[in-house]
Coordinates of N, CA, C and O in Angstrom, one line a residue:
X1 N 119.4 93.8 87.2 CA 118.5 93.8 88.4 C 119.4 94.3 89.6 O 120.4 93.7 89.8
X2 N 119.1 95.4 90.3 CA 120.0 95.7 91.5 C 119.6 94.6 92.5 O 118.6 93.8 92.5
X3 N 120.8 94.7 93.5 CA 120.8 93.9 94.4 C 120.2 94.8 95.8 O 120.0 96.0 95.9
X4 N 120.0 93.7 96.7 CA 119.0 94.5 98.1 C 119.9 95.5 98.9 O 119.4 96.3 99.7
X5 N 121.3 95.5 98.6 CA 121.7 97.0 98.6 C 121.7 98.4 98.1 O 121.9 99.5 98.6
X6 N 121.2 97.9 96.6 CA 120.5 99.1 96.0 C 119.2 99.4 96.1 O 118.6 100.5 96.0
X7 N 118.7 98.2 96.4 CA 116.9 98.3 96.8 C 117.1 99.4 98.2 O 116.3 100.4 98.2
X8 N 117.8 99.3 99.1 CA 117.5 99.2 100.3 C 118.0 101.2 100.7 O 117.7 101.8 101.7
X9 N 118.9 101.8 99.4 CA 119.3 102.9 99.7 C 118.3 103.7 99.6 O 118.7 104.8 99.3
X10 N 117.2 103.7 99.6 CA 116.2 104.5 99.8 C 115.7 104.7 101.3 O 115.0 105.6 101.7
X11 N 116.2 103.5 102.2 CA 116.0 103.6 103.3 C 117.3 103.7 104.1 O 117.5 103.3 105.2
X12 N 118.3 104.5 103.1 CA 119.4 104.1 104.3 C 119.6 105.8 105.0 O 119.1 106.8 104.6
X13 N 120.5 105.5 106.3 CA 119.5 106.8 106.8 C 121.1 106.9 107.7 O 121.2 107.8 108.5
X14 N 122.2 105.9 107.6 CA 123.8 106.3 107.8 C 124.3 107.2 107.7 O 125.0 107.9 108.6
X15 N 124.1 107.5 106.3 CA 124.9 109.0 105.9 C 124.4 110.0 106.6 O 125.2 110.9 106.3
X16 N 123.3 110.6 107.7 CA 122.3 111.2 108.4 C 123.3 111.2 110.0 O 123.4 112.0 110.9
X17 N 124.2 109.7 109.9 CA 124.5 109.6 111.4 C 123.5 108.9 112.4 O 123.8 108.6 113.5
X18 N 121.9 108.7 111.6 CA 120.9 108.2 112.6 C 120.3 106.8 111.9 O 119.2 106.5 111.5
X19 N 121.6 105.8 112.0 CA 121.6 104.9 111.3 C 120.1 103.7 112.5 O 119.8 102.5 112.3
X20 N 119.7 104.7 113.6 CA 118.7 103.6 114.0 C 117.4 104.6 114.2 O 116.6 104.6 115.1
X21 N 117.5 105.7 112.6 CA 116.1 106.4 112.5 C 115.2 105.3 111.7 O 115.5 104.7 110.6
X22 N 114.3 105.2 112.2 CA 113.0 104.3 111.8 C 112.6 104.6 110.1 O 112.8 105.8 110.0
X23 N 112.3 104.3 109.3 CA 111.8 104.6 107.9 C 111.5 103.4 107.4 O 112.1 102.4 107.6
X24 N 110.3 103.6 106.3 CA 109.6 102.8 105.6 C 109.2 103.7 104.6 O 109.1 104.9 104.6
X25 N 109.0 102.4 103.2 CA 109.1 103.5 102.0 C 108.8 102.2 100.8 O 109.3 101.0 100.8
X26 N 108.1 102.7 99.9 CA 107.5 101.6 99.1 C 108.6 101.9 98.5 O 109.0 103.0 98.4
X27 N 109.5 100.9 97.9 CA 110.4 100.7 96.3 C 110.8 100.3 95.6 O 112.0 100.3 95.3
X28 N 109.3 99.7 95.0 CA 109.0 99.5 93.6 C 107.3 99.1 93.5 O 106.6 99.1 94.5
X29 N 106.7 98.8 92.3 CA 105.5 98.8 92.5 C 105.4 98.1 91.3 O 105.8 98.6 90.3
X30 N 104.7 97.0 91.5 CA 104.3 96.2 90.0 C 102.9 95.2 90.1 O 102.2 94.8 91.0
X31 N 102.7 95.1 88.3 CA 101.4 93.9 88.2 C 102.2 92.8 88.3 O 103.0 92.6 87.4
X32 N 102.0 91.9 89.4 CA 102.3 90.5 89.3 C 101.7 89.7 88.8 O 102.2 88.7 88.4
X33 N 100.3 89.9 88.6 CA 99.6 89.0 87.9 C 98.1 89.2 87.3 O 97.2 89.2 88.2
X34 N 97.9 89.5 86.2 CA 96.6 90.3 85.9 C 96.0 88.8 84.7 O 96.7 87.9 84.2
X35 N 94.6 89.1 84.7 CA 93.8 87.9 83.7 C 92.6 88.1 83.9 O 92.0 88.0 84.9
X36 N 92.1 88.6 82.4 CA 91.2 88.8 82.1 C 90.3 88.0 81.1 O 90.7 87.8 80.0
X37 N 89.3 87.8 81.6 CA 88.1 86.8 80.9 C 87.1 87.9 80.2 O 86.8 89.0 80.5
X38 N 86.8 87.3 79.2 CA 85.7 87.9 78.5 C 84.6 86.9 77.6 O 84.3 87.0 76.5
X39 N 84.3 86.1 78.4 CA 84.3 84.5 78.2 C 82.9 84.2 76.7 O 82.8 83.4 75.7
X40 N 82.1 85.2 77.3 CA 80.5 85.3 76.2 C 81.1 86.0 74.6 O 80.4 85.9 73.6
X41 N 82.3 86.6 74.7 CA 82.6 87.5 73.7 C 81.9 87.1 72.7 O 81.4 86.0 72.9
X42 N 81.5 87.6 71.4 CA 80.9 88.6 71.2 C 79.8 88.5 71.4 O 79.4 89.6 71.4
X43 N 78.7 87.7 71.7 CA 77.4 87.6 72.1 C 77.0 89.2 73.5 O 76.1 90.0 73.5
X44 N 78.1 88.8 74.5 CA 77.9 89.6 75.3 C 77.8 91.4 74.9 O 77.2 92.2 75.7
X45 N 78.2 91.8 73.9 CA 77.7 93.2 73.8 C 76.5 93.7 73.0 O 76.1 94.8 72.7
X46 N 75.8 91.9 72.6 CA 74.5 92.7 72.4 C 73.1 92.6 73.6 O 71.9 93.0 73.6
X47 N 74.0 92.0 74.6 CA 73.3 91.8 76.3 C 72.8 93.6 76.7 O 73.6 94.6 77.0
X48 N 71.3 93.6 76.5 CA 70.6 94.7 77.1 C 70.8 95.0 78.8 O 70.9 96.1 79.4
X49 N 70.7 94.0 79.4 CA 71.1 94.4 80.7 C 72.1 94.6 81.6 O 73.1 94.0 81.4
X50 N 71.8 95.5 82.7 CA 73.3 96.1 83.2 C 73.9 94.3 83.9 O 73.2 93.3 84.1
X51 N 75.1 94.4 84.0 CA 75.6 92.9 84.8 C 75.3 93.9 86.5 O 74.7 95.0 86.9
X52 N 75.8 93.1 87.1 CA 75.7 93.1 88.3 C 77.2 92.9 88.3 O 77.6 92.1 87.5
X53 N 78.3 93.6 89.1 CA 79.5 93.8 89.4 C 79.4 93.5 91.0 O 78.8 94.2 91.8
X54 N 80.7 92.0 91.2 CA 81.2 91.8 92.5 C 82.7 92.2 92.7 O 83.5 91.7 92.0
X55 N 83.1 93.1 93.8 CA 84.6 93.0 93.7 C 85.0 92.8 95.0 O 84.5 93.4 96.0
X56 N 85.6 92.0 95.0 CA 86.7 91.4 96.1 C 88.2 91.7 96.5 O 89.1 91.7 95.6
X57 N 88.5 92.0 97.8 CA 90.0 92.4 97.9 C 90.7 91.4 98.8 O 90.0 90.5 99.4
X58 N 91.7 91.5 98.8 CA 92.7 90.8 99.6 C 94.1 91.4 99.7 O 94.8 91.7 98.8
X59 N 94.6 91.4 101.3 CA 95.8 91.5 101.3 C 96.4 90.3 101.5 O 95.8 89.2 101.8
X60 N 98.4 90.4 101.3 CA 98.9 89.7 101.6 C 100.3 90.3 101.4 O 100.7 91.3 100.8
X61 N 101.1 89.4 102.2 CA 102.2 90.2 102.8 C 103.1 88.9 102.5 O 102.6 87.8 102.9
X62 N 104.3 89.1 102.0 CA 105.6 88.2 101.8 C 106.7 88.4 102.6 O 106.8 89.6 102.5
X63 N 107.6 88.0 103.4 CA 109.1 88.0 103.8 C 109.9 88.2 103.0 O 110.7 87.3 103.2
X64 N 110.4 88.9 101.7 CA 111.7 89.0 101.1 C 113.2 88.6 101.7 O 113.9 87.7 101.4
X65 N 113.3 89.7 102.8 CA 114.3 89.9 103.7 C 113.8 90.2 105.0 O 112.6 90.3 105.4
X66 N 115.2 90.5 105.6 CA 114.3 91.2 107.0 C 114.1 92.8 106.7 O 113.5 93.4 107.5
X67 N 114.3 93.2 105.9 CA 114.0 94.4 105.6 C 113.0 94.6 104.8 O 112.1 95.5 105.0
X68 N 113.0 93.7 103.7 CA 112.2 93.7 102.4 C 111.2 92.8 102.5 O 111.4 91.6 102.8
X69 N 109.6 93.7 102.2 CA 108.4 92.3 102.4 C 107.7 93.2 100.9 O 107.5 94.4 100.6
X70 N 107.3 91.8 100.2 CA 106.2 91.6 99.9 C 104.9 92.3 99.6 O 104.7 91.4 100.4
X71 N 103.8 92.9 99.2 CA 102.7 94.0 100.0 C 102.1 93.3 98.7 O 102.9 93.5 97.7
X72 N 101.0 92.5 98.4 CA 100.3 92.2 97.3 C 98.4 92.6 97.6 O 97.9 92.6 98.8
X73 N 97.9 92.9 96.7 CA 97.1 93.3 96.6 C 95.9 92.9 95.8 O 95.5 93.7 94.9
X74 N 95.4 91.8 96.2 CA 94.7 91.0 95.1 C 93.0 91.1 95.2 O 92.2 91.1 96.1
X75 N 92.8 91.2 93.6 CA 91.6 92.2 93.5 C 90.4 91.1 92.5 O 90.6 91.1 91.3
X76 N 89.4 90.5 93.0 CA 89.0 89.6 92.0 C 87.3 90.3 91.7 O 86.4 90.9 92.4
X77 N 87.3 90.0 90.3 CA 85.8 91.2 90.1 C 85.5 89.9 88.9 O 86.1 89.2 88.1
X78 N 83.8 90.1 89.4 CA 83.0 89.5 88.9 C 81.7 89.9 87.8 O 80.8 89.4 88.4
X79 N 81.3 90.4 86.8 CA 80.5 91.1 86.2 C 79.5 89.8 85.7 O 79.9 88.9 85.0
X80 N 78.4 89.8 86.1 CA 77.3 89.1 85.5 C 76.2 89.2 85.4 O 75.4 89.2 86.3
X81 N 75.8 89.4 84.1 CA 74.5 89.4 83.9 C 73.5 88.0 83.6 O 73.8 86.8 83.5
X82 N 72.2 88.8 83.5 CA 71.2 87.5 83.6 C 72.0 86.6 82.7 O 72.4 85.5 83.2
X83 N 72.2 86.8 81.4 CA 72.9 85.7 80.2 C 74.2 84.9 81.2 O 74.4 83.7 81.3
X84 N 74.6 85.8 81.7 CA 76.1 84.6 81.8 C 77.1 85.7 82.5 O 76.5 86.6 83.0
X85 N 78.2 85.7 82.6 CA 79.2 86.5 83.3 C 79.7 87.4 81.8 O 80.0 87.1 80.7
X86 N 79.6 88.4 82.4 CA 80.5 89.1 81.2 C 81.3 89.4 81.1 O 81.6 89.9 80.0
X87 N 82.3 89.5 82.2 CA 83.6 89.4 82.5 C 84.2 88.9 84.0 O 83.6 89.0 85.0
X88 N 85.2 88.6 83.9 CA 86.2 87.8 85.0 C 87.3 88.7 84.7 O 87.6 89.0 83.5
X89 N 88.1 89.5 86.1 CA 89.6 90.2 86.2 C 89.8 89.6 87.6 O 89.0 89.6 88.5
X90 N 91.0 89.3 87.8 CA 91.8 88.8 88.9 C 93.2 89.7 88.3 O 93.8 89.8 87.2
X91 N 93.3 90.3 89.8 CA 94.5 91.1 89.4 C 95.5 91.0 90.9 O 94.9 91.2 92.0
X92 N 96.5 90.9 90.8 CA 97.6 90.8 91.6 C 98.6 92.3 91.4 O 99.3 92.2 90.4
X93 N 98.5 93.2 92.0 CA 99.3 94.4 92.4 C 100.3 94.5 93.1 O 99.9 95.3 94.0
X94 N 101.3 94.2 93.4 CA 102.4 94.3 94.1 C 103.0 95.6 94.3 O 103.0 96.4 93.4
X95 N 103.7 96.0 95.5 CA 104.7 96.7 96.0 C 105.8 95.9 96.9 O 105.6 95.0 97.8
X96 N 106.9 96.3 96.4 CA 108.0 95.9 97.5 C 108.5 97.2 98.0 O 108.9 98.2 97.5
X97 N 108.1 96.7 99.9 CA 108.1 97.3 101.4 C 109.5 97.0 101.5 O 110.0 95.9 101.4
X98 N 110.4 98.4 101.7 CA 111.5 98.3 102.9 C 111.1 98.8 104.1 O 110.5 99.9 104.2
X99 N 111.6 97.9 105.3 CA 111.1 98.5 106.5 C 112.5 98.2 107.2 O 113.1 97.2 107.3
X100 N 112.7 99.6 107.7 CA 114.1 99.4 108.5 C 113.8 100.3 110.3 O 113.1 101.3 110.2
X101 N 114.1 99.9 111.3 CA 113.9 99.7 112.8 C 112.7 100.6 113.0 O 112.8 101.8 113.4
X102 N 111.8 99.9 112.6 CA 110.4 100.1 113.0 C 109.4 99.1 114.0 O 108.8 98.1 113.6
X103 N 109.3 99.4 115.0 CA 108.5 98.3 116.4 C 107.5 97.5 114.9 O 107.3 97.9 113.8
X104 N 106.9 96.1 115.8 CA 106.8 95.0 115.0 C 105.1 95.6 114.4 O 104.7 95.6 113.2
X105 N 104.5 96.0 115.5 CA 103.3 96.4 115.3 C 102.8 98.1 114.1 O 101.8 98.4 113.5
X106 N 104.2 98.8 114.4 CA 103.8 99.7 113.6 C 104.1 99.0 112.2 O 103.6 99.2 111.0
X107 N 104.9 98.3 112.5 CA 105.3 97.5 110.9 C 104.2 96.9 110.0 O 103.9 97.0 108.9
X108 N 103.8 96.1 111.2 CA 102.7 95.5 110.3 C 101.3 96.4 109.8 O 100.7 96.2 108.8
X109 N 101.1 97.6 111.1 CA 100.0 98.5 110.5 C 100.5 99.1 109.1 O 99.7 99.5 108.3
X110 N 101.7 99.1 108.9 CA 102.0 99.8 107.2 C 101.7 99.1 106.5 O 100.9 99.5 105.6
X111 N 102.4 97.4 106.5 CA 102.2 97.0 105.3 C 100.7 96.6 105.4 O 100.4 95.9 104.4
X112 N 99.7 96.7 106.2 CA 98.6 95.9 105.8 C 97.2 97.2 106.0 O 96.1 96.9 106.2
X113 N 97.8 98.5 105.7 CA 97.0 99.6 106.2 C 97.6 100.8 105.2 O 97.0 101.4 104.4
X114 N 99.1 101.0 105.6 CA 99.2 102.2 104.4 C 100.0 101.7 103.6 O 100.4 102.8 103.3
X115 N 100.9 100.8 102.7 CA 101.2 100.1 101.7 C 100.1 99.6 100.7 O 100.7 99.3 99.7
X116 N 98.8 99.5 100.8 CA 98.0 98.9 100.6 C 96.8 100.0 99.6 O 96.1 100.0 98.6
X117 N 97.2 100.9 101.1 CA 96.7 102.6 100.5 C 97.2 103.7 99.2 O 96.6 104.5 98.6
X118 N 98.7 103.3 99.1 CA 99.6 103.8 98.5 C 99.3 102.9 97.2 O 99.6 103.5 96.2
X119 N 98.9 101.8 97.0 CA 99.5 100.9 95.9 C 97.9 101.5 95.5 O 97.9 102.2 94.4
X120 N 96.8 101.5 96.1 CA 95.4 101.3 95.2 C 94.8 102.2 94.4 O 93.6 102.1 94.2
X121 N 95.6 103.3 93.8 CA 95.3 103.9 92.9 C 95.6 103.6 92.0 O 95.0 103.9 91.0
X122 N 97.0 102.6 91.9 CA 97.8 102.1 90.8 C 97.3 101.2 90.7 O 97.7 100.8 89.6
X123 N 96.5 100.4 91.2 CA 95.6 98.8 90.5 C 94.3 99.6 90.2 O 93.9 99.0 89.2
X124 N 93.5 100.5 90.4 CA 92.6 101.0 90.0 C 92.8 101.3 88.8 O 92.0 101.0 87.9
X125 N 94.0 102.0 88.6 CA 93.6 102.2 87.1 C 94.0 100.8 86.1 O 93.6 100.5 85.0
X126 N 94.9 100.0 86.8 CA 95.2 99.0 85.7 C 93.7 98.2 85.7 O 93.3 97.7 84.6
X127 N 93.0 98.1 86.7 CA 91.5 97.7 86.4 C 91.0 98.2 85.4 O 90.8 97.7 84.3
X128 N 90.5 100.0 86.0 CA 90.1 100.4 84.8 C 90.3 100.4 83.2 O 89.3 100.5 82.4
X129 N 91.6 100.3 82.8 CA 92.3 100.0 81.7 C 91.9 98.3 81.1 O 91.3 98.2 80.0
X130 N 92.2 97.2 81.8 CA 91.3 96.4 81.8 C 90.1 96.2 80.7 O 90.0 95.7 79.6
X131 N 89.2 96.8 82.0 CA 88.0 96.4 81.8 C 87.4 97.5 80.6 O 86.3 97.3 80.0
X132 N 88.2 98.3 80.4 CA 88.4 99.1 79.1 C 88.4 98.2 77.5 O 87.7 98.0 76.5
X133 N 89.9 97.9 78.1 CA 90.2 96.9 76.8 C 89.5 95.8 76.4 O 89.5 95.2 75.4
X134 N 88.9 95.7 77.5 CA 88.3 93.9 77.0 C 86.8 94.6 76.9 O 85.9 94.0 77.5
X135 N 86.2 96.0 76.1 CA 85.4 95.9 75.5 C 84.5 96.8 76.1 O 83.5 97.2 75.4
X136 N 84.6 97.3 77.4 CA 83.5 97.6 78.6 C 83.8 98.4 78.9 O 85.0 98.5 78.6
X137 N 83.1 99.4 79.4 CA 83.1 100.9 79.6 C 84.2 100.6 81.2 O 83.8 99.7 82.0
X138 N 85.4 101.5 81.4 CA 85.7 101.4 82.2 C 85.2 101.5 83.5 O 84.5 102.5 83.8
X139 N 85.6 100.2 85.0 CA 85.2 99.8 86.3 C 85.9 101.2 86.6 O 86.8 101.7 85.9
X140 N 85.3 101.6 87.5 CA 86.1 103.2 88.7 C 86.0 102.5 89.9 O 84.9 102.8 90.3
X141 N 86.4 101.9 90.6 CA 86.2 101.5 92.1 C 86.5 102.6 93.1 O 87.5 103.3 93.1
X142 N 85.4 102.7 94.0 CA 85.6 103.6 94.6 C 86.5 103.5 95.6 O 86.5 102.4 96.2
X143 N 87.4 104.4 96.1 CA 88.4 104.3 97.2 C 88.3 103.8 98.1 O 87.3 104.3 98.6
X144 N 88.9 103.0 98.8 CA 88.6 102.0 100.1 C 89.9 102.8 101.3 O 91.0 103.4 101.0
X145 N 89.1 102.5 102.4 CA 89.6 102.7 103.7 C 90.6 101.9 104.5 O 90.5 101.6 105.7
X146 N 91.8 101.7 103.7 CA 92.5 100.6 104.1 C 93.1 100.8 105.8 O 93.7 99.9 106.4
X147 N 92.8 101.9 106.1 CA 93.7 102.4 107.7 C 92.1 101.7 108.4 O 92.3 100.8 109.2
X148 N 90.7 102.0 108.1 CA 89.7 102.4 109.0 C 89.8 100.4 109.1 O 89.7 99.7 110.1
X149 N 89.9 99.8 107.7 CA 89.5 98.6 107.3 C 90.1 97.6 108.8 O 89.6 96.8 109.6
X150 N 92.0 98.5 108.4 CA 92.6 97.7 109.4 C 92.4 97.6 110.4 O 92.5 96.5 110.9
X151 N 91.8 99.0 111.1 CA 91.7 99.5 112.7 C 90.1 98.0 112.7 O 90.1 97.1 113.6
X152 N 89.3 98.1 112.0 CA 88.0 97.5 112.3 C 89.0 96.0 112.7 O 88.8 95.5 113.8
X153 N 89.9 95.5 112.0 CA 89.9 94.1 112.0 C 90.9 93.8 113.0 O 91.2 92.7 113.4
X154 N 91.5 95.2 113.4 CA 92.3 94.6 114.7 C 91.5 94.8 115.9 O 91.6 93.9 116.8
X155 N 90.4 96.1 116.1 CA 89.8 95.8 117.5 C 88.7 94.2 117.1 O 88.4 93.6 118.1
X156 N 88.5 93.9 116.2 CA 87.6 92.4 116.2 C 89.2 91.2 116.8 O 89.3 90.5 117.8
X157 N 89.8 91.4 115.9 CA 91.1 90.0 116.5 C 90.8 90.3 118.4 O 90.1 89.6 119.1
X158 N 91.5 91.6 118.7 CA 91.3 91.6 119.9 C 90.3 91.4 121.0 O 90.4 91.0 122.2
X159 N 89.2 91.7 120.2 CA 87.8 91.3 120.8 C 87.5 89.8 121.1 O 87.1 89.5 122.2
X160 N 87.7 88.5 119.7 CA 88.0 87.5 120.0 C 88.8 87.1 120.6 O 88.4 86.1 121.1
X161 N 90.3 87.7 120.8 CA 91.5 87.1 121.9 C 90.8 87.3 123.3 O 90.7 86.5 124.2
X162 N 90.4 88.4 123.3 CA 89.8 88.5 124.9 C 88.3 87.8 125.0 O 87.8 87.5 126.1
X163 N 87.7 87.6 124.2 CA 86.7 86.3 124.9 C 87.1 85.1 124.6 O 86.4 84.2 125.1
X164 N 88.2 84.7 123.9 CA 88.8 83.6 124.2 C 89.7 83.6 125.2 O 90.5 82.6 125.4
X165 N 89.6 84.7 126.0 CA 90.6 84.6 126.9 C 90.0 84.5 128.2 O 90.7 84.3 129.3
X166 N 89.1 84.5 128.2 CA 88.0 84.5 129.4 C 87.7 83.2 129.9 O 86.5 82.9 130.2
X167 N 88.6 82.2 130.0 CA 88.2 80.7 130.4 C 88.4 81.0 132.2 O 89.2 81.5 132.9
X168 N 87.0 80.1 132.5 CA 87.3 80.6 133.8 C 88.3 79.5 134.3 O 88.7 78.6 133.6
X169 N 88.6 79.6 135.4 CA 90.3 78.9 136.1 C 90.1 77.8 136.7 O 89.0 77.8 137.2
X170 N 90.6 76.9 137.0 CA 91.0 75.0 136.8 C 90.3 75.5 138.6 O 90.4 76.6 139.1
X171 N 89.7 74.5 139.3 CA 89.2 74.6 140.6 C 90.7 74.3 141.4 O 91.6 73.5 141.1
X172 N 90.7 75.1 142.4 CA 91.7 75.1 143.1 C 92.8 76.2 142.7 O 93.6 76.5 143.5
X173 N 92.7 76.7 141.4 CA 93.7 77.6 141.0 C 93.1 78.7 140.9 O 92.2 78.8 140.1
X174 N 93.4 80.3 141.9 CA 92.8 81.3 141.9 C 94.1 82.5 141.4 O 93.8 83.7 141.3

């Protein structure tokens, strides 16, 4: 296993002389955790009706180091038809983020906007593959907006900070 000195020479940027040039750079990318249900087996492929498919995302972000975070990508899908569910996948996608002197805010728009972006082609297909093997015509999920996703959920945080910020002032204090 290399150590976070060999992790980290993908971002080293010394030998350049501009050892305080900003860079970020996915490196490495793995399934942390995939499980798959197929719980009706075999009853369920003689089920005439289409299921109904729920998918669910989530991010989530780890501290490794101060350089090295974390970027998980957890993906939970639900297939059920009138009979019963016909399949359960919970999938955990990982990337490990080097982030070296990048302001705190652009930092966090990567890992939770384009790190996120970068990894979801690579859990799409372990989905697809999946839901392949356990019997079912492969899931395609369509591509998601993880920059527009973020921008929506940072002007809402800010929207709430500023109407919670609106308390009007103690009498006497102007």
């Amino acid at each position: 296993m290399a150590d976070e000195g060999d992790i980290l020479q993908n971002l080293d940027t010394k030998a350049n002389g501009a050892d305080t040039q900003p860079s970020a750079a996915i490196i490495t990318q793995y399934v942390k955790d995939l499980s798959v249900e197929n719980p009706n087996a075999p009853g369920v492929f003689q089920w005439t009706d289409q299921p109904q498919v729920d998918v669910q995302f989530n991010i989530g972000t780890e501290t490794i180091s101060d350089e090295i975070h974390e970027v998980a990508l957890k993906v939970n899908i639900t297939a059920t038809a009138e009979a019963g569910p016909a399949y359960i996948l919970e999938l955990a996608y990982c990337g490990l983020v080097g982030i070296r002197n990048v302001p705190e805010d652009q930092a966090h728009a990567f890992l939770f906007a384009e790190a996120p972006r970068i990894l979801f082609p690579f859990a799409r297909r372990v989905i697809s593959d999946a839901v392949r093997d356990a019997g079912f015509p492969p899931l395609l999920i369509d591509p998601i907006d993880f920059n527009g996703l973020y921008m929506q959920q940072l002007q809402a945080k800010r929207a709430q900070e500023g109407a919670e910020g609106t308390i009007p002032p103690a009498e006497g204090n102007a």
